[in-house]
PDB file of C-alpha atoms in Angstrom:
ATOM      1  CA  UNK A   1     120.835 103.330  85.760  1.00 34.00           C
ATOM      2  CA  UNK A   2     118.422 105.185  87.620  1.00 35.00           C
ATOM      3  CA  UNK A   3     115.454 104.769  85.123  1.00 37.00           C
ATOM      4  CA  UNK A   4     115.328 101.238  85.903  1.00 37.00           C
ATOM      5  CA  UNK A   5     115.906 101.198  89.670  1.00 39.00           C
ATOM      6  CA  UNK A   6     113.366 104.051  90.031  1.00 46.00           C
ATOM      7  CA  UNK A   7     110.815 102.037  88.698  1.00 61.00           C
ATOM      8  CA  UNK A   8     111.418  98.858  90.084  1.00 72.00           C
ATOM      9  CA  UNK A   9     112.335  99.592  93.942  1.00 82.00           C
ATOM     10  CA  UNK A  10     112.678  95.990  95.605  1.00 85.00           C
ATOM     11  CA  UNK A  11     112.591  97.678  99.034  1.00 84.00           C
ATOM     12  CA  UNK A  12     109.469  99.500  98.370  1.00 86.00           C
ATOM     13  CA  UNK A  13     107.768  96.539  96.772  1.00 87.00           C
ATOM     14  CA  UNK A  14     108.614  94.786 100.356  1.00 85.00           C
ATOM     15  CA  UNK A  15     107.777  97.561 102.081  1.00 86.00           C
ATOM     16  CA  UNK A  16     104.265  98.013 100.571  1.00 86.00           C
ATOM     17  CA  UNK A  17     103.690  94.357 100.669  1.00 86.00           C
ATOM     18  CA  UNK A  18     104.489  94.097 104.132  1.00 86.00           C
ATOM     19  CA  UNK A  19     102.063  97.264 105.035  1.00 88.00           C
ATOM     20  CA  UNK A  20      99.397  95.703 103.143  1.00 87.00           C
ATOM     21  CA  UNK A  21      99.151  92.778 105.336  1.00 84.00           C
ATOM     22  CA  UNK A  22      98.678  95.060 108.253  1.00 85.00           C
ATOM     23  CA  UNK A  23      96.183  97.332 106.606  1.00 88.00           C
ATOM     24  CA  UNK A  24      93.446  95.304 108.199  1.00 91.00           C
ATOM     25  CA  UNK A  25      93.547  97.158 111.483  1.00 92.00           C
ATOM     26  CA  UNK A  26      93.204  93.831 113.441  1.00 92.00           C
ATOM     27  CA  UNK A  27      96.115  94.622 115.850  1.00 90.00           C
ATOM     28  CA  UNK A  28      94.760  98.154 116.463  1.00 92.00           C
ATOM     29  CA  UNK A  29      91.369  96.700 117.501  1.00 93.00           C
ATOM     30  CA  UNK A  30      93.267  93.926 119.764  1.00 89.00           C
ATOM     31  CA  UNK A  31      95.173  96.737 121.487  1.00 89.00           C
ATOM     32  CA  UNK A  32      92.298  99.155 121.856  1.00 92.00           C
ATOM     33  CA  UNK A  33      90.292  95.926 123.339  1.00 89.00           C
ATOM     34  CA  UNK A  34      93.291  95.220 125.441  1.00 86.00           C
ATOM     35  CA  UNK A  35      93.442  98.991 127.050  1.00 87.00           C
ATOM     36  CA  UNK A  36      89.592  99.030 127.610  1.00 88.00           C
ATOM     37  CA  UNK A  37      89.942  95.227 129.330  1.00 85.00           C
ATOM     38  CA  UNK A  38      92.955  96.741 130.923  1.00 83.00           C
ATOM     39  CA  UNK A  39      90.919  99.517 132.453  1.00 83.00           C
ATOM     40  CA  UNK A  40      87.955  97.177 133.613  1.00 81.00           C
ATOM     41  CA  UNK A  41      90.353  94.955 135.116  1.00 80.00           C
ATOM     42  CA  UNK A  42      91.855  97.705 137.184  1.00 76.00           C
ATOM     43  CA  UNK A  43      88.494  98.931 138.031  1.00 76.00           C
ATOM     44  CA  UNK A  44      87.510  95.368 139.126  1.00 76.00           C
ATOM     45  CA  UNK A  45      90.859  94.984 141.108  1.00 70.00           C
ATOM     46  CA  UNK A  46      91.806  92.199 139.033  1.00 69.00           C
ATOM     47  CA  UNK A  47      95.150  92.794 137.956  1.00 64.00           C
ATOM     48  CA  UNK A  48      96.567  89.468 137.619  1.00 64.00           C
ATOM     49  CA  UNK A  49      94.113  89.131 134.392  1.00 67.00           C
ATOM     50  CA  UNK A  50      96.203  91.971 132.586  1.00 65.00           C
ATOM     51  CA  UNK A  51      99.026  89.875 132.010  1.00 64.00           C
ATOM     52  CA  UNK A  52      97.032  86.502 131.118  1.00 69.00           C
ATOM     53  CA  UNK A  53      95.393  88.838 128.436  1.00 70.00           C
ATOM     54  CA  UNK A  54      98.696  88.632 126.375  1.00 68.00           C
ATOM     55  CA  UNK A  55      98.480  84.558 126.459  1.00 72.00           C
ATOM     56  CA  UNK A  56      95.144  84.517 124.875  1.00 79.00           C
ATOM     57  CA  UNK A  57      95.515  87.579 122.608  1.00 78.00           C
ATOM     58  CA  UNK A  58      98.066  85.917 119.958  1.00 78.00           C
ATOM     59  CA  UNK A  59      95.909  82.735 119.234  1.00 84.00           C
ATOM     60  CA  UNK A  60      92.904  85.163 118.997  1.00 87.00           C
ATOM     61  CA  UNK A  61      94.874  87.339 116.491  1.00 85.00           C
ATOM     62  CA  UNK A  62      95.921  84.485 114.439  1.00 85.00           C
ATOM     63  CA  UNK A  63      92.595  82.773 114.110  1.00 89.00           C
ATOM     64  CA  UNK A  64      91.092  86.356 113.147  1.00 90.00           C
ATOM     65  CA  UNK A  65      93.886  87.136 110.710  1.00 88.00           C
ATOM     66  CA  UNK A  66      93.034  83.430 108.894  1.00 87.00           C
ATOM     67  CA  UNK A  67      89.341  84.413 108.603  1.00 89.00           C
ATOM     68  CA  UNK A  68      89.454  88.007 107.603  1.00 91.00           C
ATOM     69  CA  UNK A  69      92.633  88.916 105.977  1.00 91.00           C
ATOM     70  CA  UNK A  70      94.118  85.710 104.480  1.00 90.00           C
ATOM     71  CA  UNK A  71      90.829  85.301 102.250  1.00 90.00           C
ATOM     72  CA  UNK A  72      91.087  88.942 100.929  1.00 91.00           C
ATOM     73  CA  UNK A  73      94.992  89.541 100.619  1.00 91.00           C
ATOM     74  CA  UNK A  74      96.387  86.049 100.522  1.00 90.00           C
ATOM     75  CA  UNK A  75      99.419  84.741 102.440  1.00 88.00           C
ATOM     76  CA  UNK A  76     103.124  85.605 102.342  1.00 89.00           C
ATOM     77  CA  UNK A  77     105.993  84.386 104.030  1.00 88.00           C
ATOM     78  CA  UNK A  78     108.423  87.528 104.454  1.00 85.00           C
ATOM     79  CA  UNK A  79     112.240  87.523 104.031  1.00 78.00           C
ATOM     80  CA  UNK A  80     114.373  86.541 107.160  1.00 75.00           C
ATOM     81  CA  UNK A  81     115.084  90.687 107.869  1.00 71.00           C
ATOM     82  CA  UNK A  82     111.495  91.356 107.749  1.00 71.00           C
ATOM     83  CA  UNK A  83     110.829  88.364 110.097  1.00 69.00           C
ATOM     84  CA  UNK A  84     113.659  89.668 112.194  1.00 71.00           C
ATOM     85  CA  UNK A  85     112.158  92.830 112.731  1.00 72.00           C
ATOM     86  CA  UNK A  86     108.926  91.261 113.985  1.00 71.00           C
ATOM     87  CA  UNK A  87     110.958  89.103 116.373  1.00 75.00           C
ATOM     88  CA  UNK A  88     112.671  92.604 117.127  1.00 78.00           C
ATOM     89  CA  UNK A  89     109.231  93.769 118.086  1.00 76.00           C
ATOM     90  CA  UNK A  90     108.622  90.818 120.201  1.00 76.00           C
ATOM     91  CA  UNK A  91     111.726  90.973 121.847  1.00 81.00           C
ATOM     92  CA  UNK A  92     111.381  94.625 122.776  1.00 81.00           C
ATOM     93  CA  UNK A  93     107.771  93.951 124.365  1.00 78.00           C
ATOM     94  CA  UNK A  94     109.210  91.013 126.313  1.00 80.00           C
ATOM     95  CA  UNK A  95     112.036  93.282 127.560  1.00 84.00           C
ATOM     96  CA  UNK A  96     109.281  96.096 128.599  1.00 81.00           C
ATOM     97  CA  UNK A  97     107.597  93.370 130.398  1.00 77.00           C
ATOM     98  CA  UNK A  98     110.638  92.353 132.226  1.00 82.00           C
ATOM     99  CA  UNK A  99     111.755  95.904 132.866  1.00 84.00           C
ATOM    100  CA  UNK A 100     108.264  96.829 134.148  1.00 80.00           C
ATOM    101  CA  UNK A 101     108.494  93.972 136.645  1.00 80.00           C
ATOM    102  CA  UNK A 102     111.945  94.944 137.731  1.00 84.00           C
ATOM    103  CA  UNK A 103     110.866  98.565 138.111  1.00 82.00           C
ATOM    104  CA  UNK A 104     107.807  97.339 139.859  1.00 79.00           C
ATOM    105  CA  UNK A 105     109.897  95.439 142.418  1.00 81.00           C
ATOM    106  CA  UNK A 106     112.427  98.151 143.019  1.00 82.00           C
ATOM    107  CA  UNK A 107     109.416 100.908 143.630  1.00 78.00           C
ATOM    108  CA  UNK A 108     107.806  98.617 145.847  1.00 79.00           C
ATOM    109  CA  UNK A 109     110.902  97.998 148.013  1.00 80.00           C
ATOM    110  CA  UNK A 110     111.480 101.877 148.086  1.00 77.00           C
ATOM    111  CA  UNK A 111     107.771 102.402 149.069  1.00 75.00           C
ATOM    112  CA  UNK A 112     108.069  99.748 151.860  1.00 78.00           C
ATOM    113  CA  UNK A 113     111.231 101.308 153.456  1.00 77.00           C
ATOM    114  CA  UNK A 114     110.856 103.440 156.521  1.00 76.00           C
ATOM    115  CA  UNK A 115     112.690 106.411 154.649  1.00 77.00           C
ATOM    116  CA  UNK A 116     111.147 106.923 151.405  1.00 77.00           C
ATOM    117  CA  UNK A 117     113.105 108.533 148.816  1.00 78.00           C
ATOM    118  CA  UNK A 118     112.320 112.182 147.404  1.00 81.00           C
ATOM    119  CA  UNK A 119     111.973 110.683 143.794  1.00 79.00           C
ATOM    120  CA  UNK A 120     109.196 108.249 144.841  1.00 80.00           C
ATOM    121  CA  UNK A 121     106.714 110.987 145.893  1.00 83.00           C
ATOM    122  CA  UNK A 122     107.643 112.739 142.537  1.00 85.00           C
ATOM    123  CA  UNK A 123     106.673 109.697 140.504  1.00 82.00           C
ATOM    124  CA  UNK A 124     103.503 109.016 142.540  1.00 83.00           C
ATOM    125  CA  UNK A 125     102.304 112.664 142.155  1.00 87.00           C
ATOM    126  CA  UNK A 126     103.107 112.552 138.242  1.00 88.00           C
ATOM    127  CA  UNK A 127     102.221 108.998 137.778  1.00 88.00           C
ATOM    128  CA  UNK A 128      99.872 109.552 134.922  1.00 90.00           C
ATOM    129  CA  UNK A 129     102.459 111.592 132.950  1.00 92.00           C
ATOM    130  CA  UNK A 130     105.276 108.608 133.692  1.00 90.00           C
ATOM    131  CA  UNK A 131     102.794 106.384 132.592  1.00 90.00           C
ATOM    132  CA  UNK A 132     101.918 108.524 129.252  1.00 93.00           C
ATOM    133  CA  UNK A 133     105.269 108.655 128.611  1.00 93.00           C
ATOM    134  CA  UNK A 134     106.183 104.861 128.751  1.00 91.00           C
ATOM    135  CA  UNK A 135     103.107 104.247 126.742  1.00 91.00           C
ATOM    136  CA  UNK A 136     104.227 106.676 124.253  1.00 94.00           C
ATOM    137  CA  UNK A 137     107.651 105.420 124.257  1.00 92.00           C
ATOM    138  CA  UNK A 138     106.222 101.809 123.771  1.00 90.00           C
ATOM    139  CA  UNK A 139     104.013 102.615 120.681  1.00 92.00           C
ATOM    140  CA  UNK A 140     106.815 104.975 118.993  1.00 93.00           C
ATOM    141  CA  UNK A 141     109.555 102.025 119.297  1.00 90.00           C
ATOM    142  CA  UNK A 142     107.079  99.809 117.862  1.00 86.00           C
ATOM    143  CA  UNK A 143     106.126 101.979 115.096  1.00 89.00           C
ATOM    144  CA  UNK A 144     109.911 102.616 114.450  1.00 87.00           C
ATOM    145  CA  UNK A 145     110.328  98.917 114.444  1.00 84.00           C
ATOM    146  CA  UNK A 146     107.283  97.675 112.235  1.00 82.00           C
ATOM    147  CA  UNK A 147     106.979 100.586 109.825  1.00 84.00           C
ATOM    148  CA  UNK A 148     103.395 101.077 110.965  1.00 88.00           C
ATOM    149  CA  UNK A 149     103.337 104.858 110.791  1.00 90.00           C
ATOM    150  CA  UNK A 150      99.715 105.074 112.446  1.00 92.00           C
ATOM    151  CA  UNK A 151     101.254 103.827 115.816  1.00 94.00           C
ATOM    152  CA  UNK A 152     103.138 107.181 116.165  1.00 95.00           C
ATOM    153  CA  UNK A 153      99.848 108.757 116.202  1.00 96.00           C
ATOM    154  CA  UNK A 154      98.745 106.202 118.978  1.00 95.00           C
ATOM    155  CA  UNK A 155     102.230 107.240 120.649  1.00 96.00           C
ATOM    156  CA  UNK A 156     100.923 111.123 120.499  1.00 96.00           C
ATOM    157  CA  UNK A 157      97.591 109.970 121.830  1.00 96.00           C
ATOM    158  CA  UNK A 158      98.515 107.970 124.788  1.00 95.00           C
ATOM    159  CA  UNK A 159     100.760 110.757 125.846  1.00 95.00           C
ATOM    160  CA  UNK A 160      98.030 113.228 125.629  1.00 94.00           C
ATOM    161  CA  UNK A 161      95.305 110.686 126.794  1.00 93.00           C
ATOM    162  CA  UNK A 162      97.178 109.516 129.979  1.00 92.00           C
ATOM    163  CA  UNK A 163      99.182 112.569 130.791  1.00 91.00           C
ATOM    164  CA  UNK A 164      96.366 114.865 130.929  1.00 92.00           C
ATOM    165  CA  UNK A 165      95.003 112.717 134.033  1.00 89.00           C
ATOM    166  CA  UNK A 166      97.408 114.435 135.733  1.00 86.00           C
ATOM    167  CA  UNK A 167      95.679 118.088 135.300  1.00 89.00           C
ATOM    168  CA  UNK A 168      92.111 116.867 134.779  1.00 87.00           C
ATOM    169  CA  UNK A 169      90.059 116.166 137.593  1.00 82.00           C
ATOM    170  CA  UNK A 170      89.076 112.455 136.441  1.00 85.00           C
ATOM    171  CA  UNK A 171      89.680 109.125 137.303  1.00 88.00           C
ATOM    172  CA  UNK A 172      92.746 107.759 135.340  1.00 89.00           C
ATOM    173  CA  UNK A 173      91.248 104.408 134.365  1.00 89.00           C
ATOM    174  CA  UNK A 174      88.865 106.648 132.668  1.00 91.00           C
ATOM    175  CA  UNK A 175      91.723 107.977 130.602  1.00 92.00           C
ATOM    176  CA  UNK A 176      93.130 104.363 130.012  1.00 92.00           C
ATOM    177  CA  UNK A 177      89.360 103.394 128.784  1.00 92.00           C
ATOM    178  CA  UNK A 178      89.036 106.464 126.563  1.00 93.00           C
ATOM    179  CA  UNK A 179      92.290 105.602 124.981  1.00 94.00           C
ATOM    180  CA  UNK A 180      91.424 102.080 124.372  1.00 94.00           C
ATOM    181  CA  UNK A 181      87.768 103.209 122.991  1.00 95.00           C
ATOM    182  CA  UNK A 182      89.443 105.490 120.450  1.00 96.00           C
ATOM    183  CA  UNK A 183      92.093 102.836 119.417  1.00 96.00           C
ATOM    184  CA  UNK A 184      89.607 100.523 118.944  1.00 96.00           C
ATOM    185  CA  UNK A 185      87.477 102.731 116.804  1.00 97.00           C
ATOM    186  CA  UNK A 186      90.322 103.650 114.629  1.00 96.00           C
ATOM    187  CA  UNK A 187      91.229  99.917 114.100  1.00 95.00           C
ATOM    188  CA  UNK A 188      87.602  99.295 113.273  1.00 96.00           C
ATOM    189  CA  UNK A 189      87.371 101.808 110.708  1.00 96.00           C
ATOM    190  CA  UNK A 190      90.818 100.720 109.146  1.00 94.00           C
ATOM    191  CA  UNK A 191      89.028  97.210 108.982  1.00 95.00           C
ATOM    192  CA  UNK A 192      86.143  98.518 107.249  1.00 96.00           C
ATOM    193  CA  UNK A 193      88.141 100.414 104.847  1.00 95.00           C
ATOM    194  CA  UNK A 194      90.514  96.936 104.368  1.00 94.00           C
ATOM    195  CA  UNK A 195      87.436  95.098 103.278  1.00 94.00           C
ATOM    196  CA  UNK A 196      86.386  97.363 100.868  1.00 93.00           C
ATOM    197  CA  UNK A 197      89.806  97.674  99.201  1.00 91.00           C
ATOM    198  CA  UNK A 198      90.093  94.049  99.203  1.00 91.00           C
ATOM    199  CA  UNK A 199      86.702  91.870  98.733  1.00 90.00           C
ATOM    200  CA  UNK A 200      86.951  88.300  98.911  1.00 87.00           C
ATOM    201  CA  UNK A 201      88.060  86.480  95.815  1.00 76.00           C
ATOM    202  CA  UNK A 202      86.193  83.313  95.301  1.00 68.00           C
ATOM    203  CA  UNK A 203      88.533  81.839  92.721  1.00 55.00           C
ATOM    204  CA  UNK A 204      92.117  80.569  93.191  1.00 46.00           C
TER     205      UNK A 204
ATOM    206  CA  UNK B   1     135.821 104.224  83.611  1.00 46.00           C
ATOM    207  CA  UNK B   2     132.703 103.381  81.273  1.00 46.00           C
ATOM    208  CA  UNK B   3     134.953 103.482  78.355  1.00 48.00           C
ATOM    209  CA  UNK B   4     137.446 100.818  79.709  1.00 51.00           C
ATOM    210  CA  UNK B   5     134.692  98.497  80.322  1.00 51.00           C
ATOM    211  CA  UNK B   6     132.601  98.988  76.916  1.00 52.00           C
ATOM    212  CA  UNK B   7     133.694  95.692  75.649  1.00 52.00           C
ATOM    213  CA  UNK B   8     132.405  93.768  78.722  1.00 60.00           C
ATOM    214  CA  UNK B   9     128.888  95.440  78.476  1.00 59.00           C
ATOM    215  CA  UNK B  10     126.136  92.990  77.752  1.00 62.00           C
ATOM    216  CA  UNK B  11     124.151  93.612  74.227  1.00 72.00           C
ATOM    217  CA  UNK B  12     120.517  94.641  74.277  1.00 73.00           C
ATOM    218  CA  UNK B  13     119.900  91.058  72.774  1.00 72.00           C
ATOM    219  CA  UNK B  14     121.586  89.271  76.013  1.00 75.00           C
ATOM    220  CA  UNK B  15     118.770  90.726  78.119  1.00 82.00           C
ATOM    221  CA  UNK B  16     116.665  87.841  79.651  1.00 82.00           C
ATOM    222  CA  UNK B  17     113.382  88.086  77.731  1.00 84.00           C
ATOM    223  CA  UNK B  18     111.650  85.984  80.081  1.00 88.00           C
ATOM    224  CA  UNK B  19     111.875  88.557  82.969  1.00 89.00           C
ATOM    225  CA  UNK B  20     112.180  91.363  81.012  1.00 89.00           C
ATOM    226  CA  UNK B  21     108.327  91.499  79.960  1.00 90.00           C
ATOM    227  CA  UNK B  22     106.859  93.979  82.259  1.00 90.00           C
ATOM    228  CA  UNK B  23     104.288  91.532  83.788  1.00 92.00           C
ATOM    229  CA  UNK B  24     106.662  89.052  84.706  1.00 93.00           C
ATOM    230  CA  UNK B  25     109.196  91.259  85.898  1.00 93.00           C
ATOM    231  CA  UNK B  26     107.013  92.471  88.501  1.00 92.00           C
ATOM    232  CA  UNK B  27     105.837  89.165  89.577  1.00 94.00           C
ATOM    233  CA  UNK B  28     109.771  88.150  89.651  1.00 94.00           C
ATOM    234  CA  UNK B  29     110.429  91.193  91.378  1.00 93.00           C
ATOM    235  CA  UNK B  30     107.711  90.449  94.316  1.00 93.00           C
ATOM    236  CA  UNK B  31     109.051  86.849  94.504  1.00 94.00           C
ATOM    237  CA  UNK B  32     112.575  88.072  95.014  1.00 93.00           C
ATOM    238  CA  UNK B  33     111.788  89.948  98.259  1.00 90.00           C
ATOM    239  CA  UNK B  34     109.706  87.662 100.038  1.00 91.00           C
ATOM    240  CA  UNK B  35     110.434  84.048 100.709  1.00 91.00           C
ATOM    241  CA  UNK B  36     106.955  83.026  99.223  1.00 92.00           C
ATOM    242  CA  UNK B  37     103.697  84.172  98.743  1.00 93.00           C
ATOM    243  CA  UNK B  38     100.424  82.504  97.294  1.00 92.00           C
ATOM    244  CA  UNK B  39      98.522  83.278  94.255  1.00 93.00           C
ATOM    245  CA  UNK B  40      96.095  85.788  95.691  1.00 92.00           C
ATOM    246  CA  UNK B  41      98.601  87.628  97.195  1.00 93.00           C
ATOM    247  CA  UNK B  42     100.733  88.285  94.172  1.00 93.00           C
ATOM    248  CA  UNK B  43      97.501  89.005  92.336  1.00 92.00           C
ATOM    249  CA  UNK B  44      96.786  91.846  95.019  1.00 91.00           C
ATOM    250  CA  UNK B  45     100.247  92.987  95.038  1.00 90.00           C
ATOM    251  CA  UNK B  46     100.495  93.321  91.125  1.00 90.00           C
ATOM    252  CA  UNK B  47      97.206  94.245  90.315  1.00 90.00           C
ATOM    253  CA  UNK B  48      96.819  91.493  87.562  1.00 92.00           C
ATOM    254  CA  UNK B  49      93.427  89.483  86.565  1.00 91.00           C
ATOM    255  CA  UNK B  50      93.427  85.829  87.748  1.00 91.00           C
ATOM    256  CA  UNK B  51      94.137  84.957  84.172  1.00 93.00           C
ATOM    257  CA  UNK B  52      97.187  86.951  83.308  1.00 93.00           C
ATOM    258  CA  UNK B  53      98.791  86.169  86.276  1.00 94.00           C
ATOM    259  CA  UNK B  54      98.150  82.450  85.806  1.00 94.00           C
ATOM    260  CA  UNK B  55      99.572  82.409  82.254  1.00 94.00           C
ATOM    261  CA  UNK B  56     102.543  84.197  83.485  1.00 94.00           C
ATOM    262  CA  UNK B  57     103.237  81.806  86.276  1.00 93.00           C
ATOM    263  CA  UNK B  58     103.037  78.897  84.064  1.00 94.00           C
ATOM    264  CA  UNK B  59     105.654  80.407  81.659  1.00 94.00           C
ATOM    265  CA  UNK B  60     107.872  81.260  84.597  1.00 94.00           C
ATOM    266  CA  UNK B  61     107.245  77.676  86.020  1.00 95.00           C
ATOM    267  CA  UNK B  62     108.181  76.444  82.492  1.00 94.00           C
ATOM    268  CA  UNK B  63     111.495  78.134  82.622  1.00 93.00           C
ATOM    269  CA  UNK B  64     112.036  76.716  85.700  1.00 94.00           C
ATOM    270  CA  UNK B  65     112.279  80.358  87.672  1.00 94.00           C
ATOM    271  CA  UNK B  66     109.510  79.624  90.004  1.00 94.00           C
ATOM    272  CA  UNK B  67     108.091  76.760  92.231  1.00 93.00           C
ATOM    273  CA  UNK B  68     104.594  76.281  92.273  1.00 93.00           C
ATOM    274  CA  UNK B  69     103.174  74.423  95.088  1.00 92.00           C
ATOM    275  CA  UNK B  70      99.802  73.394  95.149  1.00 90.00           C
ATOM    276  CA  UNK B  71      98.215  72.679  98.724  1.00 86.00           C
ATOM    277  CA  UNK B  72      95.391  72.591 101.023  1.00 84.00           C
ATOM    278  CA  UNK B  73      94.905  75.089 103.629  1.00 77.00           C
ATOM    279  CA  UNK B  74      91.874  73.900 105.597  1.00 74.00           C
ATOM    280  CA  UNK B  75      89.291  72.750 102.841  1.00 78.00           C
ATOM    281  CA  UNK B  76      90.254  75.406 100.483  1.00 81.00           C
ATOM    282  CA  UNK B  77      93.131  74.749  97.646  1.00 84.00           C
ATOM    283  CA  UNK B  78      95.979  77.053  98.025  1.00 87.00           C
ATOM    284  CA  UNK B  79      98.979  77.734  95.330  1.00 91.00           C
ATOM    285  CA  UNK B  80     102.246  79.058  96.874  1.00 93.00           C
ATOM    286  CA  UNK B  81     104.920  80.514  94.632  1.00 94.00           C
ATOM    287  CA  UNK B  82     108.414  81.021  95.422  1.00 94.00           C
ATOM    288  CA  UNK B  83     111.261  81.813  93.263  1.00 94.00           C
ATOM    289  CA  UNK B  84     113.759  78.942  92.483  1.00 95.00           C
ATOM    290  CA  UNK B  85     117.670  79.334  92.951  1.00 94.00           C
ATOM    291  CA  UNK B  86     117.908  79.818  88.939  1.00 93.00           C
ATOM    292  CA  UNK B  87     115.069  82.228  89.190  1.00 93.00           C
ATOM    293  CA  UNK B  88     116.636  83.907  91.882  1.00 93.00           C
ATOM    294  CA  UNK B  89     120.030  84.064  89.984  1.00 93.00           C
ATOM    295  CA  UNK B  90     118.136  85.148  86.626  1.00 93.00           C
ATOM    296  CA  UNK B  91     116.761  88.297  88.310  1.00 92.00           C
ATOM    297  CA  UNK B  92     120.145  89.142  89.656  1.00 92.00           C
ATOM    298  CA  UNK B  93     121.630  88.769  86.418  1.00 90.00           C
ATOM    299  CA  UNK B  94     118.931  90.886  84.786  1.00 90.00           C
ATOM    300  CA  UNK B  95     119.098  93.801  87.084  1.00 89.00           C
ATOM    301  CA  UNK B  96     123.246  93.646  86.638  1.00 87.00           C
ATOM    302  CA  UNK B  97     122.813  93.572  82.826  1.00 86.00           C
ATOM    303  CA  UNK B  98     119.967  96.472  83.117  1.00 84.00           C
ATOM    304  CA  UNK B  99     122.646  98.378  85.263  1.00 82.00           C
ATOM    305  CA  UNK B 100     125.536  98.068  83.044  1.00 81.00           C
ATOM    306  CA  UNK B 101     123.133  98.715  79.844  1.00 79.00           C
ATOM    307  CA  UNK B 102     122.521 102.224  81.023  1.00 75.00           C
ATOM    308  CA  UNK B 103     125.742 103.020  82.856  1.00 68.00           C
ATOM    309  CA  UNK B 104     127.200 104.676  79.921  1.00 61.00           C
ATOM    310  CA  UNK B 105     127.344 108.257  82.041  1.00 58.00           C
ATOM    311  CA  UNK B 106     125.703 110.037  79.045  1.00 58.00           C
ATOM    312  CA  UNK B 107     122.984 112.722  79.726  1.00 61.00           C
ATOM    313  CA  UNK B 108     119.559 111.397  79.205  1.00 60.00           C
ATOM    314  CA  UNK B 109     116.963 113.677  80.503  1.00 59.00           C
ATOM    315  CA  UNK B 110     117.891 117.524  79.997  1.00 56.00           C
ATOM    316  CA  UNK B 111     116.172 118.480  82.936  1.00 56.00           C
ATOM    317  CA  UNK B 112     118.262 116.090  85.183  1.00 52.00           C
ATOM    318  CA  UNK B 113     121.609 117.249  83.580  1.00 50.00           C
ATOM    319  CA  UNK B 114     120.941 120.841  84.020  1.00 50.00           C
ATOM    320  CA  UNK B 115     120.269 122.160  80.514  1.00 48.00           C
ATOM    321  CA  UNK B 116     116.905 123.715  81.164  1.00 47.00           C
ATOM    322  CA  UNK B 117     116.001 124.526  77.378  1.00 42.00           C
ATOM    323  CA  UNK B 118     119.300 125.378  76.150  1.00 44.00           C
ATOM    324  CA  UNK B 119     119.653 123.325  73.212  1.00 42.00           C
ATOM    325  CA  UNK B 120     121.760 124.391  70.549  1.00 34.00           C
TER     326      UNK B 120
END
């Protein structure tokens, strides 16, 4: 019995098909560029632009995917369970945004009050570590939901890169930009590898 | 338990030969785990050549196991493949048959059954 199931592992076939679809590194490049842009926006004081980036990123991602990925690897419609996991990622990111807004509101209220709580000072003093943990948590959860293991590395990188701003006398924005740069380069290298592995096929 | 069910076990001759052929088995297995995929995607995943995949695709289509939909994506032709209901059922049946065929509980690989070089 095991002779048959060992060779045709349906779960593994589905997982490999899914992973090959995300081997192009495009999502990494967009995340990296997003962090670079976020750093520059914060530097220029245009905080509102960070939120609006998400709106333009999805159409850009799909457009590039059509031009680069589909002609090389083809198109596939995954099963409902896999699509459900992609939706879970989306819901998780939306939930993170909502929680972020609520926490920001609570924080702002506490900051505006005359008697500021003690925990607030701890958070302010260690904001780089806090943001590093939050960023690492987001990457780790996305890696866990999507099976994209390289995102675990990004989680560790985020924790080290952002958290180190607490101990090194350099501006926090510089750490965000450095993190964005590293992820963009990693994505670009992944894309080049993908292009080499899957050259464009003319006949169909 | 295997002894009790021996009369219900399928014979080797009952195995669906349309699916049993390795290349077609690979195609059907890939289509089984997705809703649909295009020709290129299957070519990449199975490692088959254009001609090889094309000929097996035609046979599976003729057997009514896959649905082949030709469409245009932008200005380029695209061949979209999916398993039909009978194709899905046939694959399930094939998996069931194969499980039953090997479910005799007899030791196969000496290494698996712990008889490391102890043959008499």
